[in-house]
Amino acid sequence: MTEYTYDVVVIGSGASGTTVAFETRSRGLSVAIVEERSWGGTCVLRGCDPKKVLIGAAEATNFSKRLRGKGIKQAATISWTELMAFKETFVEDVPEQRLRSFQDSGIETFFGKAAFQSNNTLQVGEDILKAKNIVLATGAAPNKMKIPGNEYIQTSDDFLSLQELPDSITFIGGGYISFEFASIALAAGKEVHIIHHNSKPLKKFDPDFVAALVSLMKEEGVHFHFDTDISKVEKKADTLEISGPNSFSLRTDVIIGATGRAPNIAHLNLENAQIEYTRKGISVNKNLQTVNNPHIYACGDVAASKGAALTPVVSMEAAIVAENILGKQVAIDYPAIPSVVFTSPKLSSIGISIAEAQEQPDKYEIKSHDTTEWYTYKRTNESLALAKIITDKNTQQVKGAHFLSEEADYMINYMALLMKANLTLTDLQTVLFAYPSPASDLTALN
Ligand SMILES: Cc1cc2nc3c(=O)[nH]c(=O)nc-3n(C[C@H](O)[C@H](O)[C@H](O)COP(=O)(O)OP(=O)(O)OC[C@H]3O[C@@H](n4cnc5c(N)ncnc54)[C@H](O)[C@@H]3O)c2cc1C
Ligand SMILES: NC(=O)c1ccc[n+]([C@@H]2O[C@H](COP(=O)([O-])OP(=O)(O)OC[C@H]3O[C@@H](n4cnc5c(N)ncnc54)[C@H](O)[C@@H]3O)[C@@H](O)[C@H]2O)c1
């Protein structure tokens, strides 16, 4: 066994761990990072980035379909093999590049599973790492359903590596992953099912917009099975049979489970460092320190913090952890968090919900706009383009916004800027936006 000593040891090389490691190293501390899978973590290897490449092809296909007979003769079709090869160009070099950039910055790297021996000592294989500060940035992994036949249920990691897209694919869970991946498979012309255990999918988004999205996806061919539990999966010849109560039965080629993700805390031997946790993750205070050990921090998907499991949020948490390790006492203060479901059309939200605004009619005004007939959306022949903006009745400042359209990702980011700067939609009257563009519609949302 070899023993090493550092100012900081980070466990996990995803968006959060990488941020802490680079930030503390660039300010002069001795830093080591430990990773048990490929260097780079979820977002760049198994999440946002590869997914968005597939979404790009779905967008191109859908746009050409919408313009069929309007100047486009034939809609584009997806070649899954070519698309996966293109996606791979974004992923294949990441681990090597990330490892090299750690080493070039003087961050020492350990490959293996880290586990606590005591509150300042970790074991990684044959190595013992002692540290003044330890950062848990171990992320989360897909929940596994506890039903017979769960070995036939694959994960989002598997979907993003499918060498062939089967004719029929079923997603379990009505969250981000099922909706986004269903959109991709639908654009590729496949039979798509989403099974959800209640009648409220995408529950963090505006229910009216979710209902509108579901209707549209249904019209386009997605089979939704709401209020449907499943009790087993069986292999029948070359298909899989999913069954559940009330004679529910469905035959499909591939099943992807997307029923949420659980923090990666097993095998860390947290009890050896008296680190408290719940099923939501490592318990942390506002400075992202663990409860019994101020020098042990947790950030990102593994932390039971108030921040959503989204890349910009985990990176912000990591920056706070780095500042605190460097001697500041910074509490995390989350701004309004924009979020997008990359379906077609996209669904986005920021700030307070419509329900919250409706509970305080004296304080908030809700402006609902059906923008489908606006030039921006007629030109792209979108059948659905909706917006709801919540403003403070006193200040006119934007406090929440919700969009459903192909431009919903851009619109929500404009709202994030407005909200950060405490601007009103009227303030924008004096800004010149290039025309015609979605941004030049902003003032009309007033
Ligand atoms: C399919 C998918 C799509 C997504 N799309 C988006 C999106 O569009 N936009 C968005 O904002 N967010 C998206 N997310 C969420 C986003 O990817 C995560 O919130 C973010 O990547 C979490 O980063 P992290 O650093 O906390 O954890 P991770 O990136 O998961 O990194 C944790 C690392 O720790 C390692 N590890 C775990 N345990 C140990 C151990 N004991 N020893 C050593 N190493 C260990 C793991 O191998 C892993 O590499 C998506 C997620 C998924 C799954
Ligand atoms: N665009 C994005 O930003 C993006 C995309 C993908 C993932 N993510 C992140 O990754 C996380 C994980 O994504 P996800 O889609 O797995 O989780 P999710 O939390 O978005 O959705 C999981 C859904 O599965 C349902 N569910 C739970 N148990 C079930 C069961 N037994 N049967 C049927 N349905 C069940 C839940 O009610 C929930 O609606 C997200 O919460 C998000 O933080 C973000």
XYZ file of C-alpha atoms and ligand atoms in Angstrom:
543
model
C 0.000 0.000 0.000
C 1.279 3.453 -0.885
C 0.124 6.513 1.049
C -0.342 9.974 -0.509
C -1.319 13.274 1.121
C -3.178 16.201 -0.548
C -4.965 19.403 0.298
C -7.972 18.187 -1.698
C -9.165 14.786 -2.919
C -12.157 14.828 -5.267
C -14.158 11.634 -5.897
C -15.787 11.694 -9.328
C -14.656 13.350 -12.564
C -18.028 14.619 -13.850
C -19.020 18.259 -14.259
C -18.976 18.917 -10.511
C -15.792 17.043 -9.562
C -13.836 18.435 -12.496
C -14.832 22.013 -11.593
C -13.679 21.648 -7.971
C -10.420 19.981 -8.993
C -9.401 22.611 -11.577
C -10.481 25.556 -9.442
C -8.640 24.482 -6.293
C -5.539 23.394 -8.225
C -5.375 26.700 -10.158
C -5.317 28.513 -6.807
C -2.238 26.578 -5.616
C -3.605 23.588 -3.651
C -2.346 20.024 -4.090
C -5.214 18.077 -5.631
C -6.005 14.468 -6.546
C -9.068 13.166 -8.374
C -10.454 9.620 -8.342
C -12.649 8.036 -11.022
C -13.917 4.473 -11.308
C -15.422 4.619 -14.822
C -14.315 6.717 -17.815
C -12.880 10.178 -17.123
C -15.527 12.851 -17.742
C -18.712 11.640 -16.026
C -22.329 11.646 -17.124
C -22.976 14.887 -19.032
C -20.234 14.584 -21.612
C -20.167 10.788 -21.953
C -23.642 9.439 -21.150
C -25.973 12.442 -20.854
C -26.514 15.947 -22.199
C -23.861 16.074 -24.916
C -24.315 12.746 -26.761
C -28.088 13.074 -26.331
C -28.148 16.529 -27.916
C -26.332 15.176 -30.996
C -29.195 12.697 -31.473
C -31.735 15.444 -30.786
C -30.073 17.504 -33.531
C -30.860 14.817 -36.117
C -34.442 14.539 -34.832
C -34.811 18.332 -35.168
C -33.525 18.288 -38.744
C -35.916 15.465 -39.653
C -38.898 17.129 -37.992
C -38.172 20.527 -39.556
C -37.975 19.003 -43.020
C -41.264 17.146 -42.359
C -42.968 20.377 -41.337
C -41.828 22.071 -44.537
C -42.872 19.183 -46.808
C -45.036 20.674 -49.548
C -43.821 24.136 -48.518
C -40.657 24.109 -50.571
C -39.266 20.800 -49.332
C -40.054 17.782 -51.501
C -38.869 14.959 -49.326
C -38.509 14.819 -45.585
C -35.111 13.846 -44.221
C -34.751 10.407 -42.644
C -32.364 9.287 -39.919
C -29.560 6.815 -40.572
C -29.039 5.492 -37.038
C -25.652 3.970 -37.887
C -24.308 7.247 -39.251
C -25.858 9.222 -36.409
C -24.276 6.992 -33.766
C -20.922 7.278 -35.521
C -21.292 11.095 -35.504
C -22.290 11.023 -31.812
C -19.231 8.916 -31.053
C -16.947 11.656 -32.430
C -18.125 13.842 -29.535
C -17.572 11.165 -26.911
C -14.651 8.928 -27.870
C -11.781 11.321 -27.121
C -13.237 12.849 -23.951
C -11.777 10.429 -21.349
C -8.244 10.684 -22.747
C -8.470 14.490 -23.123
C -9.890 14.938 -19.625
C -7.175 12.737 -18.107
C -4.471 14.671 -19.964
C -5.846 18.033 -18.879
C -5.844 16.905 -15.208
C -2.255 15.734 -15.537
C -1.164 18.906 -17.403
C -2.626 21.001 -14.579
C -0.762 19.048 -11.917
C -3.854 17.242 -10.623
C -2.914 13.688 -9.638
C -5.245 10.989 -10.932
C -6.279 7.675 -9.392
C -8.353 5.157 -11.284
C -10.601 2.983 -9.133
C -13.402 2.964 -6.587
C -12.821 5.275 -3.622
C -14.064 4.308 -0.159
C -13.638 6.006 3.238
C -11.346 4.433 5.832
C -11.780 7.355 8.235
C -12.916 10.967 7.950
C -9.658 12.017 6.295
C -8.522 8.821 4.609
C -9.703 7.076 1.468
C -8.710 3.770 -0.044
C -8.491 3.384 -3.820
C -7.291 -0.106 -4.735
C -3.859 -0.469 -3.168
C -3.495 3.285 -2.552
C -4.324 5.275 0.575
C -5.167 8.954 0.056
C -5.098 11.327 3.023
C -6.646 14.759 2.561
C -7.386 17.980 4.408
C -10.538 18.299 2.291
C -12.543 15.581 0.553
C -15.200 16.294 -2.081
C -17.918 13.781 -2.868
C -18.911 14.353 -6.487
C -19.943 10.803 -7.354
C -23.131 11.651 -9.265
C -26.142 9.377 -9.641
C -27.125 6.214 -11.508
C -30.411 5.014 -13.044
C -32.909 3.487 -10.579
C -33.376 -0.222 -11.095
C -36.959 -1.492 -10.970
C -37.409 -4.319 -8.474
C -39.540 -6.620 -10.603
C -39.012 -10.061 -12.128
C -37.304 -9.731 -15.491
C -35.574 -6.433 -14.617
C -32.463 -7.792 -16.345
C -34.277 -7.019 -19.634
C -34.721 -3.357 -18.707
C -31.869 -1.279 -20.096
C -30.788 2.233 -19.114
C -30.206 5.622 -20.747
C -26.518 4.640 -21.061
C -27.580 1.656 -23.179
C -29.935 3.736 -25.364
C -27.114 6.156 -26.159
C -24.986 3.211 -27.307
C -27.606 1.225 -29.271
C -25.936 0.092 -32.476
C -29.336 -0.533 -34.045
C -32.574 1.175 -33.183
C -35.222 -1.576 -32.812
C -38.599 -1.357 -34.549
C -40.415 -1.049 -31.242
C -39.024 0.619 -28.139
C -40.665 1.216 -24.752
C -39.648 3.744 -22.128
C -40.705 3.311 -18.513
C -41.128 6.569 -16.576
C -42.638 9.867 -17.619
C -39.670 12.142 -17.023
C -37.033 14.012 -19.012
C -35.231 10.953 -20.346
C -38.308 9.048 -21.573
C -39.759 12.082 -23.340
C -36.498 13.144 -24.986
C -35.491 9.648 -26.091
C -39.061 8.916 -27.268
C -38.823 12.038 -29.437
C -35.584 10.766 -30.985
C -36.961 7.257 -31.637
C -40.172 8.728 -33.089
C -38.207 10.949 -35.471
C -36.327 7.819 -36.543
C -39.682 6.293 -37.527
C -39.984 3.680 -34.779
C -42.947 2.446 -32.720
C -42.609 4.173 -29.371
C -44.342 3.536 -26.028
C -44.086 5.468 -22.758
C -45.389 3.754 -19.625
C -45.928 6.014 -16.628
C -47.284 4.958 -13.237
C -49.563 7.975 -12.728
C -51.285 10.579 -14.898
C -48.774 13.385 -14.259
C -45.678 13.082 -16.443
C -42.991 15.805 -16.445
C -44.378 17.047 -13.161
C -41.920 19.950 -12.829
C -43.370 21.610 -15.948
C -46.584 23.516 -16.633
C -49.383 20.877 -16.677
C -51.246 22.595 -19.552
C -48.122 22.603 -21.710
C -47.334 19.005 -20.759
C -50.890 18.006 -21.783
C -50.467 19.849 -25.099
C -47.100 18.155 -25.696
C -48.555 14.727 -24.881
C -51.474 15.290 -27.312
C -49.114 16.298 -30.079
C -46.748 13.385 -29.473
C -49.798 11.057 -29.439
C -50.964 12.475 -32.793
C -47.498 11.849 -34.147
C -47.588 8.239 -33.031
C -46.258 7.858 -29.469
C -48.328 5.377 -27.429
C -48.755 6.680 -23.871
C -49.806 4.260 -21.120
C -50.631 6.431 -18.096
C -51.724 5.151 -14.670
C -50.002 1.923 -15.588
C -47.864 -0.114 -13.206
C -45.749 -2.941 -14.453
C -45.116 -6.110 -12.499
C -42.869 -8.233 -14.709
C -40.932 -8.502 -17.954
C -40.533 -11.789 -19.784
C -38.554 -12.784 -22.838
C -40.840 -14.320 -25.462
C -38.934 -15.595 -28.520
C -37.274 -12.470 -29.947
C -39.480 -9.906 -28.181
C -40.030 -8.807 -24.598
C -43.419 -8.899 -22.913
C -44.214 -6.322 -20.255
C -47.189 -7.075 -18.030
C -48.952 -5.456 -15.118
C -52.186 -5.311 -13.130
C -55.561 -4.994 -14.937
C -54.359 -7.306 -17.728
C -51.840 -4.770 -19.006
C -49.602 -6.427 -21.554
C -47.279 -5.028 -24.198
C -44.796 -6.622 -26.583
C -41.736 -4.619 -27.499
C -38.173 -5.120 -28.735
C -36.236 -2.980 -26.273
C -37.148 -1.508 -22.879
C -35.420 1.533 -21.429
C -36.042 2.228 -17.735
C -36.015 5.944 -16.906
C -37.680 6.102 -13.508
C -35.253 8.590 -11.987
C -31.698 8.354 -10.730
C -30.303 7.467 -7.288
C -27.182 9.021 -5.740
C -23.979 6.965 -6.027
C -23.270 6.358 -2.340
C -23.096 2.566 -1.998
C -19.509 1.283 -1.595
C -18.228 4.647 -0.316
C -18.253 3.281 3.283
C -19.744 6.583 4.456
C -20.192 5.203 7.984
C -16.387 5.150 8.425
C -16.486 8.963 8.266
C -19.879 9.406 10.021
C -21.296 11.017 6.867
C -25.071 11.396 6.998
C -27.252 10.663 3.984
C -30.800 9.911 2.932
C -32.105 8.201 -0.193
C -31.914 11.641 -1.851
C -28.156 11.808 -1.323
C -25.489 13.133 1.017
C -26.912 15.574 3.574
C -25.239 18.987 3.261
C -25.589 22.449 4.789
C -25.811 25.684 2.784
C -22.023 25.708 2.373
C -22.303 22.199 0.895
C -20.394 20.715 3.838
C -21.475 17.339 5.199
C -23.209 17.393 8.550
C -20.504 15.981 10.849
C -17.389 16.855 8.851
C -16.953 20.477 7.710
C -13.909 19.456 5.655
C -15.919 16.872 3.675
C -18.118 18.419 0.975
C -20.706 17.029 -1.436
C -21.919 18.630 -4.660
C -23.719 17.690 -7.847
C -26.164 14.829 -8.288
C -24.899 12.954 -5.219
C -25.702 15.814 -2.834
C -29.152 16.133 -1.261
C -28.900 19.868 -1.927
C -31.766 22.096 -3.059
C -30.320 22.309 -6.580
C -31.770 20.325 -9.474
C -29.749 17.536 -11.054
C -28.749 19.632 -14.072
C -25.266 20.381 -15.362
C -25.260 24.192 -14.881
C -26.533 23.696 -11.314
C -23.958 21.047 -10.351
C -21.202 23.259 -11.778
C -22.414 26.200 -9.688
C -22.426 24.017 -6.560
C -18.890 22.871 -7.360
C -17.666 26.469 -7.688
C -19.078 27.206 -4.216
C -17.334 24.133 -2.779
C -14.028 25.306 -4.281
C -14.443 28.775 -2.710
C -15.173 27.235 0.682
C -12.157 24.933 0.502
C -10.101 28.031 -0.302
C -11.189 29.599 2.966
C -14.318 31.595 2.159
C -17.607 30.906 3.901
C -19.971 31.037 0.943
C -23.535 29.757 1.203
C -25.158 28.563 -2.002
C -27.852 30.916 -3.259
C -29.494 29.367 -6.317
C -30.769 31.791 -8.942
C -33.903 30.890 -10.919
C -32.989 27.664 -12.715
C -33.940 27.322 -16.388
C -34.748 23.828 -17.573
C -35.580 22.401 -21.002
C -37.051 19.082 -22.115
C -35.547 18.607 -25.577
C -38.611 17.099 -27.229
C -40.210 18.372 -30.419
C -41.548 20.943 -29.649
C -39.364 21.719 -26.636
C -40.778 22.423 -23.215
C -39.069 24.883 -20.898
C -39.557 26.626 -17.590
C -37.895 29.012 -15.148
C -38.885 30.618 -11.864
C -42.262 30.287 -10.232
C -44.921 27.942 -11.551
C -48.361 28.931 -12.790
C -49.900 27.204 -9.736
C -47.738 29.312 -7.381
C -48.700 32.489 -9.253
C -52.403 31.566 -9.137
C -52.179 31.162 -5.357
C -51.199 34.857 -5.042
C -53.403 36.757 -7.552
C -52.685 40.101 -5.817
C -48.960 39.688 -6.329
C -48.614 38.071 -9.747
C -50.014 38.515 -13.234
C -49.978 35.619 -15.702
C -49.798 36.495 -19.394
C -50.672 33.581 -21.670
C -49.856 33.784 -25.364
C -50.696 31.417 -28.179
C -47.895 32.422 -30.544
C -48.623 29.724 -33.140
C -49.847 32.321 -35.647
C -46.860 34.620 -35.103
C -44.489 35.004 -38.050
C -41.630 33.172 -36.274
C -43.668 30.001 -35.837
C -45.723 30.174 -39.057
C -42.503 30.324 -41.035
C -41.317 27.087 -39.392
C -44.853 25.635 -39.675
C -45.079 24.697 -36.000
C -48.503 23.489 -34.983
C -48.017 24.513 -31.350
C -46.159 27.511 -29.916
C -47.265 28.645 -26.472
C -45.883 30.979 -23.817
C -46.852 31.967 -20.274
C -45.015 34.783 -18.538
C -45.487 35.591 -14.850
C -44.767 39.153 -13.773
C -44.773 40.887 -10.414
C -47.758 43.257 -10.403
C -45.815 45.976 -8.558
C -42.486 45.966 -10.331
C -43.502 44.368 -13.663
C -40.382 42.216 -13.342
C -40.512 38.694 -14.750
C -40.748 36.068 -11.996
C -41.447 32.973 -14.046
C -41.785 31.844 -17.650
C -42.948 28.721 -19.457
C -42.643 27.905 -23.162
C -43.661 25.137 -25.530
C -42.171 25.564 -29.014
C -39.154 24.642 -31.088
C -37.532 27.844 -29.770
C -38.358 27.214 -26.099
C -34.689 26.648 -25.204
C -33.615 30.071 -26.506
C -36.649 31.810 -25.021
C -36.016 30.449 -21.529
C -32.409 31.650 -21.616
C -33.565 35.178 -22.545
C -35.863 34.990 -19.533
C -32.960 33.869 -17.319
C -31.039 36.999 -18.378
C -34.059 39.268 -17.832
C -34.665 37.807 -14.395
C -31.014 38.078 -13.369
C -30.950 41.733 -14.415
C -34.367 42.445 -12.828
C -35.557 43.843 -16.150
C -39.144 44.082 -17.327
C -40.387 43.181 -20.792
C -41.048 46.908 -21.277
C -37.362 47.648 -20.569
C -36.630 45.648 -23.708
C -38.461 48.188 -25.897
C -35.210 50.161 -26.038
C -33.082 47.144 -27.028
C -32.683 46.490 -30.743
C -32.919 42.798 -31.592
C -31.968 41.473 -35.020
C -35.173 40.857 -36.976
C -36.721 38.414 -37.739
C -35.639 36.167 -34.883
C -37.293 34.688 -31.780
C -35.638 37.417 -29.681
C -37.359 40.132 -31.702
C -40.700 38.694 -30.462
C -39.770 39.328 -26.832
C -41.397 42.717 -26.434
C -44.657 41.374 -27.857
C -44.871 38.931 -24.952
C -45.673 41.891 -22.681
C -29.454 10.873 -20.291
C -29.201 12.147 -19.522
C -29.390 13.362 -20.162
C -29.168 14.539 -19.462
N -29.382 15.722 -20.117
C -29.158 16.875 -19.467
C -29.326 18.111 -20.137
O -29.706 18.167 -21.311
N -29.075 19.256 -19.461
C -28.660 19.230 -18.146
O -28.428 20.318 -17.586
N -28.492 18.069 -17.480
C -28.728 16.892 -18.110
N -28.544 15.715 -17.454
C -28.115 15.750 -16.029
C -26.593 15.968 -15.912
O -25.934 15.102 -16.801
C -26.135 15.699 -14.469
O -26.848 16.527 -13.584
C -24.635 15.965 -14.301
O -23.898 15.334 -15.296
C -24.172 15.467 -12.925
O -22.809 15.734 -12.770
P -22.031 15.211 -11.476
O -20.647 15.749 -11.573
O -22.807 15.489 -10.255
O -22.021 13.618 -11.621
P -21.447 12.680 -12.783
O -21.199 13.411 -14.037
O -22.353 11.507 -12.815
O -20.010 12.239 -12.233
C -19.841 11.376 -11.140
C -18.611 10.493 -11.400
O -18.244 9.852 -10.181
C -17.797 8.549 -10.468
N -17.898 7.746 -9.234
C -19.031 7.365 -8.594
N -18.726 6.693 -7.464
C -17.365 6.636 -7.402
C -16.431 6.071 -6.472
N -16.826 5.445 -5.346
N -15.108 6.193 -6.740
C -14.671 6.823 -7.849
N -15.513 7.392 -8.751
C -16.831 7.306 -8.525
C -18.723 8.100 -11.592
O -18.134 7.045 -12.330
C -18.891 9.378 -12.404
O -17.975 9.464 -13.466
C -28.748 14.503 -18.111
C -28.550 13.271 -17.466
C -28.768 12.108 -18.170
C -28.545 10.776 -17.478
N -33.004 18.075 -20.491
C -32.500 17.886 -19.286
O -32.103 18.812 -18.605
C -32.394 16.474 -18.745
C -32.551 15.384 -19.588
C -32.430 14.103 -19.054
C -32.168 13.927 -17.697
N -32.038 15.020 -16.903
C -31.756 14.855 -15.437
O -31.661 13.465 -15.142
C -32.654 13.119 -14.172
C -33.120 11.714 -14.422
O -34.008 11.654 -15.543
P -35.239 10.660 -15.503
O -36.069 10.907 -16.707
O -34.769 9.279 -15.208
O -35.969 11.104 -14.166
P -37.208 12.079 -13.877
O -37.168 12.296 -12.423
O -37.230 13.234 -14.793
O -38.470 11.179 -14.262
C -38.684 9.899 -13.736
C -40.159 9.632 -13.858
O -40.379 8.261 -13.642
C -41.551 8.124 -12.881
N -41.516 6.816 -12.217
C -40.905 6.506 -11.050
N -41.096 5.200 -10.774
C -41.849 4.686 -11.799
C -42.377 3.409 -12.087
N -42.166 2.392 -11.252
N -43.091 3.234 -13.223
C -43.304 4.259 -14.073
N -42.850 5.511 -13.844
C -42.111 5.721 -12.725
C -41.527 9.310 -11.935
O -42.817 9.619 -11.463
C -40.989 10.405 -12.849
O -42.018 11.072 -13.532
C -33.728 14.202 -14.314
O -34.475 14.366 -13.144
C -32.899 15.435 -14.630
O -32.402 15.982 -13.442
C -32.147 16.283 -17.394
